[in-house]
Amino acid sequence: MNRSHSRPRQPAVASLPAAAPPAGSVKADSQMFKLQTSNMFAVHVGKGSRARKNDDLKEFFETRDDDDGEEETFDAIDDDDLDVSDYESEDDADEATSFPPMPILIRCPLCLAHHEKEEAESAETPARPLITSATELTKHLRDAHKLVFKNLNHMVLLLQRYLEAWAEKLSTVSVADIASKTSEEDGTVVYHIDAASCPMDRAVRELVQKANLEAILLVQESERRREALEPRKCLFCKHTCDNRSSLFRHGYREHNFNIGLPDNLVNVNEFLHILESKLASLQCLYCEKTFTSAAVLRKHMRKKKHFKISSHNRLYDRFYIVNYAEPGKSWEAIDNEKTDSDAEEADRKDDSWNDWDEKADMPAKSLFDLHVSPSVEECLEYMKREYSFDLLKVKTDSALDFYRTVALVNIVRRSTAQNSCFACAGQFDCATDLAAHIKQSGTDHLQPPANDSSVWQDKDNLKPVIENDPLLMAFDDDVDDDEGADEESSRKRLEDFKRTLRKKLDQLNLESPTSEVAPDASAADPSLA
Amino acid sequence: MADSAPADSRGGRGGFGRGRGTRGRGGRGRGGRGRGRRDEGEQAWVPVTKLGRLVKDGKIKSIQQVYLFSLPIKEYQIIDVFLPKLKDEVMKITPVQKQTRAGQRTRFKAFVAIGDSDGHVGLGVKCAKEVATAIRGAIILAKLSVIPVRRGYWGSVLGEPHTVPVKVTGKCGSVVCRLVPAPRGTGIVAAPTPKKFLALAGIVDCYTTSRGSTKTLGNFVKAAFIAIANTYSFLTPDLWAETVLTKDPYQEFTDFLAKEAAKKSKY
């Protein structure tokens, strides 16, 4: 069928130069050169001809179209001239499918554990091999440690942690207990660890994955606060964008380039760097083909609309957060999963704030020395223990209100900073002397200033000496407790009262069947009604 | 520009979903599904609620009117119209796991606080499968929960209000958070996360006290939000003056709304 198209053209060979491609400026020499190649169709079949519109011939033309011959400055391209949509193939056929194996960089932790046990005496550190590919790793695990992990590629994003966790586990448990043994042909014994059959493996995987996910979210958070605000030059043009979100927006609007929302990505700078280096080495991001010059690459990407990355390339997996969420499942599977589980989504109302579980404990510095306790309660305990200074007790004993307690804390901190005792204004030479004095003085000495002292009027004492001083958040006014607590405690008291009365009533009824006591009791408490 | 997709490319805009037309497949970039950008100049807002219609047509001049009559705000674009300078801040993204028949399912929960550092704050939580979706949903919920913050003075009535007017408390879960007025120059004395939140509200000086398991920062922040919301529900003597009752917007513009409804039902 192809031949039938070519035959009528044959006689027209002589008039070839007349049938030159529409965009002009093709030198005669290159024309002549083309004649001698078997690729005759680049010259013959015009862009708008019906042959090009034929679906069956799409592939045929693609392989034969010699793009390099056409010289067009990329600014001169006009979309009307370049009616590419008709003969362009479906993107998936263009997409690159075979990639160089994903590089991994890992030092086998199992080797270290091994060597530590055996060569504890030897001073020299054993040389742990640096493994750079997945095949190498599996081979090494099999040869050196007699271990084969099933589905190791699921863990490829957190290989280091996974193997480290296993190294720890194996130092306590022996392999034979948990793995299934098989013998290879050459007589060696190999242990298989499989998540489906070995619960320890499942536990290890879950643990490692959770830790890794949280770590990566922290990385993303720090990125969002710092890196995302830095300006960066666009991958395809000379425009510099102020911050990451405007960079992505520019890429989408001007170049139709989409690698996802910046909120779904992590280590974005690295990601963009990889893409930039690919472009610099004149490789197309989507079909991974190499070209001869930047202009040609550009034209190819524009014609084929390859301003995107190939979704099958596992190299980019580690930049997307969705891959860390459930390792082992490709993002395509998760994507498809989304549609059905959205329907059975019963817990849409999951706006509980309990899930945000984070240690809000702030380290607190003691009032009299440099000791820092991890939390406020511990700090109060410490001061009670070491210096017999119970802040809360002092507060209630001297009936200090909130503001006065704040002032007291600030006064003490200021005096301590100047190595003087706040109660007796005695000056000491150094912090240890002051600490000794405080210890000796005892509770009676460490009293806040008198009620009518002018110190309380000084507004400066209300400004915290240490910023975000946790000790200032530790106490509360007992007087105006919030009504909720009051209500609850008074209700409880009421219930208790009712209970004891009822018990007494029952007792009385048992002792004497006459009910003369009962009405008195009920009259005594009108709230019983 | 020559690079961008031709506007009439077969199969839809932006070149996505070409060919097969399935959601997100066929020629998408990674994560493109979540990207359904409507070309950034967001399509015009078509209000669905009465309040939305009034706001869009400029019948309501300020958000104070909405707050005065406690009208529920169901569309976040209303807030965008009145408070264009809102700044959002993602406080935390946590993974939440749920056990299903097919193993575990992880989703991401985003906690977002929004505020203009001048008297308006909001808090939003959203759980979704992709981080970006969760953040976007949480921002919308935060906008819908925007609340006015009443600020006052500690001592002398000089300059701009800078602290909470009275001691207010808020409770969420087991955490009780209390805000106490502070003199000028104190700054916000609080843990880092509530401090950021109070700064978004426009409070310059404040003491905070907390009880309960403040380890759950989520409850702590929500308690602070409730405490802030209570600043306007506290009746202080300067609010004793009698106010003149005005018509609420629905009543005032009832003719306008009826016209709109008639126009729509003409089809």
mmCIF file with all atom_site columns, N, CA and C in Angstrom, chain A residues 395-449:
data_model
loop_
_atom_site.group_PDB
_atom_site.id
_atom_site.type_symbol
_atom_site.label_atom_id
_atom_site.label_alt_id
_atom_site.label_comp_id
_atom_site.label_asym_id
_atom_site.label_entity_id
_atom_site.label_seq_id
_atom_site.pdbx_PDB_ins_code
_atom_site.Cartn_x
_atom_site.Cartn_y
_atom_site.Cartn_z
_atom_site.occupancy
_atom_site.B_iso_or_equiv
_atom_site.pdbx_formal_charge
_atom_site.auth_seq_id
_atom_site.auth_comp_id
_atom_site.auth_asym_id
_atom_site.auth_atom_id
_atom_site.pdbx_PDB_model_num
ATOM 1   N N  . LYS A 1 395 ? 2.796  31.713 95.572  1.00 0.00 ? 395 LYS A N  1
ATOM 2   C CA . LYS A 1 395 ? 1.723  32.510 94.960  1.00 0.00 ? 395 LYS A CA 1
ATOM 3   C C  . LYS A 1 395 ? 0.476  32.495 95.841  1.00 0.00 ? 395 LYS A C  1
ATOM 4   N N  . THR A 1 396 ? 0.084  31.284 96.273  1.00 0.00 ? 396 THR A N  1
ATOM 5   C CA . THR A 1 396 ? -1.143 31.216 97.065  1.00 0.00 ? 396 THR A CA 1
ATOM 6   C C  . THR A 1 396 ? -0.930 31.806 98.453  1.00 0.00 ? 396 THR A C  1
ATOM 7   N N  . ASP A 1 397 ? 0.264  31.578 99.040  1.00 0.00 ? 397 ASP A N  1
ATOM 8   C CA . ASP A 1 397 ? 0.497  32.078 100.392 1.00 0.00 ? 397 ASP A CA 1
ATOM 9   C C  . ASP A 1 397 ? 0.450  33.598 100.440 1.00 0.00 ? 397 ASP A C  1
ATOM 10  N N  . SER A 1 398 ? 1.052  34.214 99.470  1.00 0.00 ? 398 SER A N  1
ATOM 11  C CA . SER A 1 398 ? 1.068  35.674 99.491  1.00 0.00 ? 398 SER A CA 1
ATOM 12  C C  . SER A 1 398 ? -0.105 36.260 98.732  1.00 0.00 ? 398 SER A C  1
ATOM 13  N N  . ALA A 1 399 ? -0.994 35.396 98.284  1.00 0.00 ? 399 ALA A N  1
ATOM 14  C CA . ALA A 1 399 ? -2.191 35.862 97.574  1.00 0.00 ? 399 ALA A CA 1
ATOM 15  C C  . ALA A 1 399 ? -1.832 36.789 96.434  1.00 0.00 ? 399 ALA A C  1
ATOM 16  N N  . LEU A 1 400 ? -0.907 36.343 95.618  1.00 0.00 ? 400 LEU A N  1
ATOM 17  C CA . LEU A 1 400 ? -0.519 37.167 94.477  1.00 0.00 ? 400 LEU A CA 1
ATOM 18  C C  . LEU A 1 400 ? -1.449 36.865 93.321  1.00 0.00 ? 400 LEU A C  1
ATOM 19  N N  . ASP A 1 401 ? -1.870 37.924 92.653  1.00 0.00 ? 401 ASP A N  1
ATOM 20  C CA . ASP A 1 401 ? -2.694 37.662 91.479  1.00 0.00 ? 401 ASP A CA 1
ATOM 21  C C  . ASP A 1 401 ? -1.783 37.383 90.280  1.00 0.00 ? 401 ASP A C  1
ATOM 22  N N  . PHE A 1 402 ? -2.401 37.207 89.120  1.00 0.00 ? 402 PHE A N  1
ATOM 23  C CA . PHE A 1 402 ? -1.648 36.796 87.943  1.00 0.00 ? 402 PHE A CA 1
ATOM 24  C C  . PHE A 1 402 ? -0.525 37.769 87.633  1.00 0.00 ? 402 PHE A C  1
ATOM 25  N N  . TYR A 1 403 ? -0.856 39.043 87.602  1.00 0.00 ? 403 TYR A N  1
ATOM 26  C CA . TYR A 1 403 ? 0.152  40.015 87.185  1.00 0.00 ? 403 TYR A CA 1
ATOM 27  C C  . TYR A 1 403 ? 1.307  40.074 88.163  1.00 0.00 ? 403 TYR A C  1
ATOM 28  N N  . ARG A 1 404 ? 0.983  39.940 89.458  1.00 0.00 ? 404 ARG A N  1
ATOM 29  C CA . ARG A 1 404 ? 2.048  40.015 90.452  1.00 0.00 ? 404 ARG A CA 1
ATOM 30  C C  . ARG A 1 404 ? 2.971  38.818 90.359  1.00 0.00 ? 404 ARG A C  1
ATOM 31  N N  . THR A 1 405 ? 2.389  37.661 90.062  1.00 0.00 ? 405 THR A N  1
ATOM 32  C CA . THR A 1 405 ? 3.241  36.481 89.917  1.00 0.00 ? 405 THR A CA 1
ATOM 33  C C  . THR A 1 405 ? 4.179  36.641 88.714  1.00 0.00 ? 405 THR A C  1
ATOM 34  N N  . VAL A 1 406 ? 3.622  37.174 87.634  1.00 0.00 ? 406 VAL A N  1
ATOM 35  C CA . VAL A 1 406 ? 4.471  37.419 86.470  1.00 0.00 ? 406 VAL A CA 1
ATOM 36  C C  . VAL A 1 406 ? 5.611  38.357 86.858  1.00 0.00 ? 406 VAL A C  1
ATOM 37  N N  . ALA A 1 407 ? 5.251  39.428 87.581  1.00 0.00 ? 407 ALA A N  1
ATOM 38  C CA . ALA A 1 407 ? 6.270  40.389 87.989  1.00 0.00 ? 407 ALA A CA 1
ATOM 39  C C  . ALA A 1 407 ? 7.313  39.712 88.873  1.00 0.00 ? 407 ALA A C  1
ATOM 40  N N  . LEU A 1 408 ? 6.847  38.849 89.778  1.00 0.00 ? 408 LEU A N  1
ATOM 41  C CA . LEU A 1 408 ? 7.781  38.153 90.664  1.00 0.00 ? 408 LEU A CA 1
ATOM 42  C C  . LEU A 1 408 ? 8.783  37.333 89.869  1.00 0.00 ? 408 LEU A C  1
ATOM 43  N N  . VAL A 1 409 ? 8.280  36.562 88.929  1.00 0.00 ? 409 VAL A N  1
ATOM 44  C CA . VAL A 1 409 ? 9.180  35.729 88.125  1.00 0.00 ? 409 VAL A CA 1
ATOM 45  C C  . VAL A 1 409 ? 10.220 36.591 87.421  1.00 0.00 ? 409 VAL A C  1
ATOM 46  N N  . ASN A 1 410 ? 9.747  37.699 86.851  1.00 0.00 ? 410 ASN A N  1
ATOM 47  C CA . ASN A 1 410 ? 10.683 38.560 86.139  1.00 0.00 ? 410 ASN A CA 1
ATOM 48  C C  . ASN A 1 410 ? 11.708 39.180 87.079  1.00 0.00 ? 410 ASN A C  1
ATOM 49  N N  . ILE A 1 411 ? 11.245 39.571 88.277  1.00 0.00 ? 411 ILE A N  1
ATOM 50  C CA . ILE A 1 411 ? 12.172 40.165 89.250  1.00 0.00 ? 411 ILE A CA 1
ATOM 51  C C  . ILE A 1 411 ? 13.254 39.149 89.626  1.00 0.00 ? 411 ILE A C  1
ATOM 52  N N  . VAL A 1 412 ? 12.837 37.927 89.907  1.00 0.00 ? 412 VAL A N  1
ATOM 53  C CA . VAL A 1 412 ? 13.808 36.899 90.284  1.00 0.00 ? 412 VAL A CA 1
ATOM 54  C C  . VAL A 1 412 ? 14.801 36.668 89.160  1.00 0.00 ? 412 VAL A C  1
ATOM 55  N N  . ARG A 1 413 ? 14.288 36.585 87.939  1.00 0.00 ? 413 ARG A N  1
ATOM 56  C CA . ARG A 1 413 ? 15.187 36.321 86.813  1.00 0.00 ? 413 ARG A CA 1
ATOM 57  C C  . ARG A 1 413 ? 16.191 37.440 86.653  1.00 0.00 ? 413 ARG A C  1
ATOM 58  N N  . ARG A 1 414 ? 15.715 38.666 86.823  1.00 0.00 ? 414 ARG A N  1
ATOM 59  C CA . ARG A 1 414 ? 16.622 39.788 86.648  1.00 0.00 ? 414 ARG A CA 1
ATOM 60  C C  . ARG A 1 414 ? 17.686 39.782 87.729  1.00 0.00 ? 414 ARG A C  1
ATOM 61  N N  . SER A 1 415 ? 17.267 39.506 88.965  1.00 0.00 ? 415 SER A N  1
ATOM 62  C CA . SER A 1 415 ? 18.268 39.492 90.040  1.00 0.00 ? 415 SER A CA 1
ATOM 63  C C  . SER A 1 415 ? 19.274 38.377 89.815  1.00 0.00 ? 415 SER A C  1
ATOM 64  N N  . THR A 1 416 ? 18.789 37.223 89.443  1.00 0.00 ? 416 THR A N  1
ATOM 65  C CA . THR A 1 416 ? 19.717 36.105 89.236  1.00 0.00 ? 416 THR A CA 1
ATOM 66  C C  . THR A 1 416 ? 20.726 36.428 88.146  1.00 0.00 ? 416 THR A C  1
ATOM 67  N N  . ALA A 1 417 ? 20.243 37.103 87.119  1.00 0.00 ? 417 ALA A N  1
ATOM 68  C CA . ALA A 1 417 ? 21.155 37.435 86.023  1.00 0.00 ? 417 ALA A CA 1
ATOM 69  C C  . ALA A 1 417 ? 22.277 38.340 86.516  1.00 0.00 ? 417 ALA A C  1
ATOM 70  N N  . GLN A 1 418 ? 21.960 39.141 87.558  1.00 0.00 ? 418 GLN A N  1
ATOM 71  C CA . GLN A 1 418 ? 22.989 40.025 88.094  1.00 0.00 ? 418 GLN A CA 1
ATOM 72  C C  . GLN A 1 418 ? 23.663 39.435 89.320  1.00 0.00 ? 418 GLN A C  1
ATOM 73  N N  . ASN A 1 419 ? 23.436 38.131 89.540  1.00 0.00 ? 419 ASN A N  1
ATOM 74  C CA . ASN A 1 419 ? 24.060 37.447 90.678  1.00 0.00 ? 419 ASN A CA 1
ATOM 75  C C  . ASN A 1 419 ? 23.695 38.059 92.011  1.00 0.00 ? 419 ASN A C  1
ATOM 76  N N  . SER A 1 420 ? 22.450 38.460 92.156  1.00 0.00 ? 420 SER A N  1
ATOM 77  C CA . SER A 1 420 ? 22.042 38.972 93.465  1.00 0.00 ? 420 SER A CA 1
ATOM 78  C C  . SER A 1 420 ? 20.764 38.277 93.885  1.00 0.00 ? 420 SER A C  1
ATOM 79  N N  . CYS A 1 421 ? 20.538 38.150 95.138  1.00 0.00 ? 421 CYS A N  1
ATOM 80  C CA . CYS A 1 421 ? 19.356 37.463 95.663  1.00 0.00 ? 421 CYS A CA 1
ATOM 81  C C  . CYS A 1 421 ? 18.179 38.419 95.631  1.00 0.00 ? 421 CYS A C  1
ATOM 82  N N  . PHE A 1 422 ? 17.036 37.973 95.182  1.00 0.00 ? 422 PHE A N  1
ATOM 83  C CA . PHE A 1 422 ? 15.918 38.888 95.011  1.00 0.00 ? 422 PHE A CA 1
ATOM 84  C C  . PHE A 1 422 ? 15.291 39.271 96.345  1.00 0.00 ? 422 PHE A C  1
ATOM 85  N N  . ALA A 1 423 ? 15.492 38.437 97.351  1.00 0.00 ? 423 ALA A N  1
ATOM 86  C CA . ALA A 1 423 ? 14.810 38.699 98.619  1.00 0.00 ? 423 ALA A CA 1
ATOM 87  C C  . ALA A 1 423 ? 15.603 39.659 99.503  1.00 0.00 ? 423 ALA A C  1
ATOM 88  N N  . CYS A 1 424 ? 16.904 39.444 99.567  1.00 0.00 ? 424 CYS A N  1
ATOM 89  C CA . CYS A 1 424 ? 17.679 40.291 100.474 1.00 0.00 ? 424 CYS A CA 1
ATOM 90  C C  . CYS A 1 424 ? 18.609 41.235 99.728  1.00 0.00 ? 424 CYS A C  1
ATOM 91  N N  . ALA A 1 425 ? 18.570 41.207 98.423  1.00 0.00 ? 425 ALA A N  1
ATOM 92  C CA . ALA A 1 425 ? 19.389 42.089 97.579  1.00 0.00 ? 425 ALA A CA 1
ATOM 93  C C  . ALA A 1 425 ? 20.875 41.940 97.854  1.00 0.00 ? 425 ALA A C  1
ATOM 94  N N  . GLY A 1 426 ? 21.256 40.801 98.391  1.00 0.00 ? 426 GLY A N  1
ATOM 95  C CA . GLY A 1 426 ? 22.686 40.592 98.621  1.00 0.00 ? 426 GLY A CA 1
ATOM 96  C C  . GLY A 1 426 ? 23.402 40.288 97.319  1.00 0.00 ? 426 GLY A C  1
ATOM 97  N N  . GLN A 1 427 ? 24.560 40.879 97.152  1.00 0.00 ? 427 GLN A N  1
ATOM 98  C CA . GLN A 1 427 ? 25.290 40.694 95.901  1.00 0.00 ? 427 GLN A CA 1
ATOM 99  C C  . GLN A 1 427 ? 26.310 39.585 96.045  1.00 0.00 ? 427 GLN A C  1
ATOM 100 N N  . PHE A 1 428 ? 26.440 38.737 95.074  1.00 0.00 ? 428 PHE A N  1
ATOM 101 C CA . PHE A 1 428 ? 27.398 37.639 95.128  1.00 0.00 ? 428 PHE A CA 1
ATOM 102 C C  . PHE A 1 428 ? 28.326 37.699 93.930  1.00 0.00 ? 428 PHE A C  1
ATOM 103 N N  . ASP A 1 429 ? 29.426 36.966 94.054  1.00 0.00 ? 429 ASP A N  1
ATOM 104 C CA . ASP A 1 429 ? 30.441 37.082 93.003  1.00 0.00 ? 429 ASP A CA 1
ATOM 105 C C  . ASP A 1 429 ? 30.127 36.267 91.771  1.00 0.00 ? 429 ASP A C  1
ATOM 106 N N  . CYS A 1 430 ? 29.546 35.119 92.006  1.00 0.00 ? 430 CYS A N  1
ATOM 107 C CA . CYS A 1 430 ? 29.269 34.309 90.827  1.00 0.00 ? 430 CYS A CA 1
ATOM 108 C C  . CYS A 1 430 ? 28.012 33.489 91.040  1.00 0.00 ? 430 CYS A C  1
ATOM 109 N N  . ALA A 1 431 ? 27.616 32.805 90.001  1.00 0.00 ? 431 ALA A N  1
ATOM 110 C CA . ALA A 1 431 ? 26.344 32.097 90.038  1.00 0.00 ? 431 ALA A CA 1
ATOM 111 C C  . ALA A 1 431 ? 26.320 31.007 91.094  1.00 0.00 ? 431 ALA A C  1
ATOM 112 N N  . THR A 1 432 ? 27.429 30.323 91.265  1.00 0.00 ? 432 THR A N  1
ATOM 113 C CA . THR A 1 432 ? 27.439 29.228 92.236  1.00 0.00 ? 432 THR A CA 1
ATOM 114 C C  . THR A 1 432 ? 27.256 29.754 93.652  1.00 0.00 ? 432 THR A C  1
ATOM 115 N N  . ASP A 1 433 ? 27.879 30.921 93.943  1.00 0.00 ? 433 ASP A N  1
ATOM 116 C CA . ASP A 1 433 ? 27.691 31.514 95.270  1.00 0.00 ? 433 ASP A CA 1
ATOM 117 C C  . ASP A 1 433 ? 26.241 31.837 95.509  1.00 0.00 ? 433 ASP A C  1
ATOM 118 N N  . LEU A 1 434 ? 25.644 32.431 94.509  1.00 0.00 ? 434 LEU A N  1
ATOM 119 C CA . LEU A 1 434 ? 24.238 32.786 94.632  1.00 0.00 ? 434 LEU A CA 1
ATOM 120 C C  . LEU A 1 434 ? 23.396 31.533 94.852  1.00 0.00 ? 434 LEU A C  1
ATOM 121 N N  . ALA A 1 435 ? 23.669 30.499 94.083  1.00 0.00 ? 435 ALA A N  1
ATOM 122 C CA . ALA A 1 435 ? 22.901 29.262 94.232  1.00 0.00 ? 435 ALA A CA 1
ATOM 123 C C  . ALA A 1 435 ? 23.059 28.702 95.636  1.00 0.00 ? 435 ALA A C  1
ATOM 124 N N  . ALA A 1 436 ? 24.274 28.757 96.150  1.00 0.00 ? 436 ALA A N  1
ATOM 125 C CA . ALA A 1 436 ? 24.503 28.256 97.513  1.00 0.00 ? 436 ALA A CA 1
ATOM 126 C C  . ALA A 1 436 ? 23.696 29.067 98.517  1.00 0.00 ? 436 ALA A C  1
ATOM 127 N N  . HIS A 1 437 ? 23.709 30.379 98.351  1.00 0.00 ? 437 HIS A N  1
ATOM 128 C CA . HIS A 1 437 ? 22.976 31.237 99.279  1.00 0.00 ? 437 HIS A CA 1
ATOM 129 C C  . HIS A 1 437 ? 21.486 30.904 99.246  1.00 0.00 ? 437 HIS A C  1
ATOM 130 N N  . ILE A 1 438 ? 20.963 30.765 98.063  1.00 0.00 ? 438 ILE A N  1
ATOM 131 C CA . ILE A 1 438 ? 19.539 30.460 97.927  1.00 0.00 ? 438 ILE A CA 1
ATOM 132 C C  . ILE A 1 438 ? 19.222 29.140 98.612  1.00 0.00 ? 438 ILE A C  1
ATOM 133 N N  . LYS A 1 439 ? 20.111 28.176 98.415  1.00 0.00 ? 439 LYS A N  1
ATOM 134 C CA . LYS A 1 439 ? 19.857 26.858 99.016  1.00 0.00 ? 439 LYS A CA 1
ATOM 135 C C  . LYS A 1 439 ? 19.837 26.957 100.523 1.00 0.00 ? 439 LYS A C  1
ATOM 136 N N  . GLN A 1 440 ? 20.742 27.766 101.033 1.00 0.00 ? 440 GLN A N  1
ATOM 137 C CA . GLN A 1 440 ? 20.835 27.854 102.483 1.00 0.00 ? 440 GLN A CA 1
ATOM 138 C C  . GLN A 1 440 ? 19.651 28.594 103.069 1.00 0.00 ? 440 GLN A C  1
ATOM 139 N N  . SER A 1 441 ? 19.211 29.613 102.333 1.00 0.00 ? 441 SER A N  1
ATOM 140 C CA . SER A 1 441 ? 18.268 30.530 102.951 1.00 0.00 ? 441 SER A CA 1
ATOM 141 C C  . SER A 1 441 ? 16.966 29.871 103.343 1.00 0.00 ? 441 SER A C  1
ATOM 142 N N  . GLY A 1 442 ? 16.479 28.987 102.503 1.00 0.00 ? 442 GLY A N  1
ATOM 143 C CA . GLY A 1 442 ? 15.228 28.347 102.895 1.00 0.00 ? 442 GLY A CA 1
ATOM 144 C C  . GLY A 1 442 ? 14.015 29.175 102.514 1.00 0.00 ? 442 GLY A C  1
ATOM 145 N N  . THR A 1 443 ? 12.874 28.559 102.713 1.00 0.00 ? 443 THR A N  1
ATOM 146 C CA . THR A 1 443 ? 11.627 29.150 102.234 1.00 0.00 ? 443 THR A CA 1
ATOM 147 C C  . THR A 1 443 ? 11.314 30.490 102.883 1.00 0.00 ? 443 THR A C  1
ATOM 148 N N  . ASP A 1 444 ? 11.603 30.618 104.157 1.00 0.00 ? 444 ASP A N  1
ATOM 149 C CA . ASP A 1 444 ? 11.192 31.851 104.829 1.00 0.00 ? 444 ASP A CA 1
ATOM 150 C C  . ASP A 1 444 ? 11.890 33.064 104.250 1.00 0.00 ? 444 ASP A C  1
ATOM 151 N N  . HIS A 1 445 ? 13.098 32.847 103.838 1.00 0.00 ? 445 HIS A N  1
ATOM 152 C CA . HIS A 1 445 ? 13.855 33.975 103.307 1.00 0.00 ? 445 HIS A CA 1
ATOM 153 C C  . HIS A 1 445 ? 13.352 34.375 101.918 1.00 0.00 ? 445 HIS A C  1
ATOM 154 N N  . LEU A 1 446 ? 12.981 33.347 101.163 1.00 0.00 ? 446 LEU A N  1
ATOM 155 C CA . LEU A 1 446 ? 12.634 33.604 99.762  1.00 0.00 ? 446 LEU A CA 1
ATOM 156 C C  . LEU A 1 446 ? 11.178 34.036 99.639  1.00 0.00 ? 446 LEU A C  1
ATOM 157 N N  . GLN A 1 447 ? 10.903 35.212 100.157 1.00 0.00 ? 447 GLN A N  1
ATOM 158 C CA . GLN A 1 447 ? 9.542  35.707 100.067 1.00 0.00 ? 447 GLN A CA 1
ATOM 159 C C  . GLN A 1 447 ? 9.473  36.838 99.062  1.00 0.00 ? 447 GLN A C  1
ATOM 160 N N  . PRO A 1 448 ? 8.349  36.976 98.401  1.00 0.00 ? 448 PRO A N  1
ATOM 161 C CA . PRO A 1 448 ? 8.214  38.083 97.448  1.00 0.00 ? 448 PRO A CA 1
ATOM 162 C C  . PRO A 1 448 ? 8.148  39.414 98.204  1.00 0.00 ? 448 PRO A C  1
ATOM 163 N N  . PRO A 1 449 ? 8.375  40.499 97.514  1.00 0.00 ? 449 PRO A N  1
ATOM 164 C CA . PRO A 1 449 ? 8.334  41.813 98.167  1.00 0.00 ? 449 PRO A CA 1
ATOM 165 C C  . PRO A 1 449 ? 6.967  42.054 98.802  1.00 0.00 ? 449 PRO A C  1
#
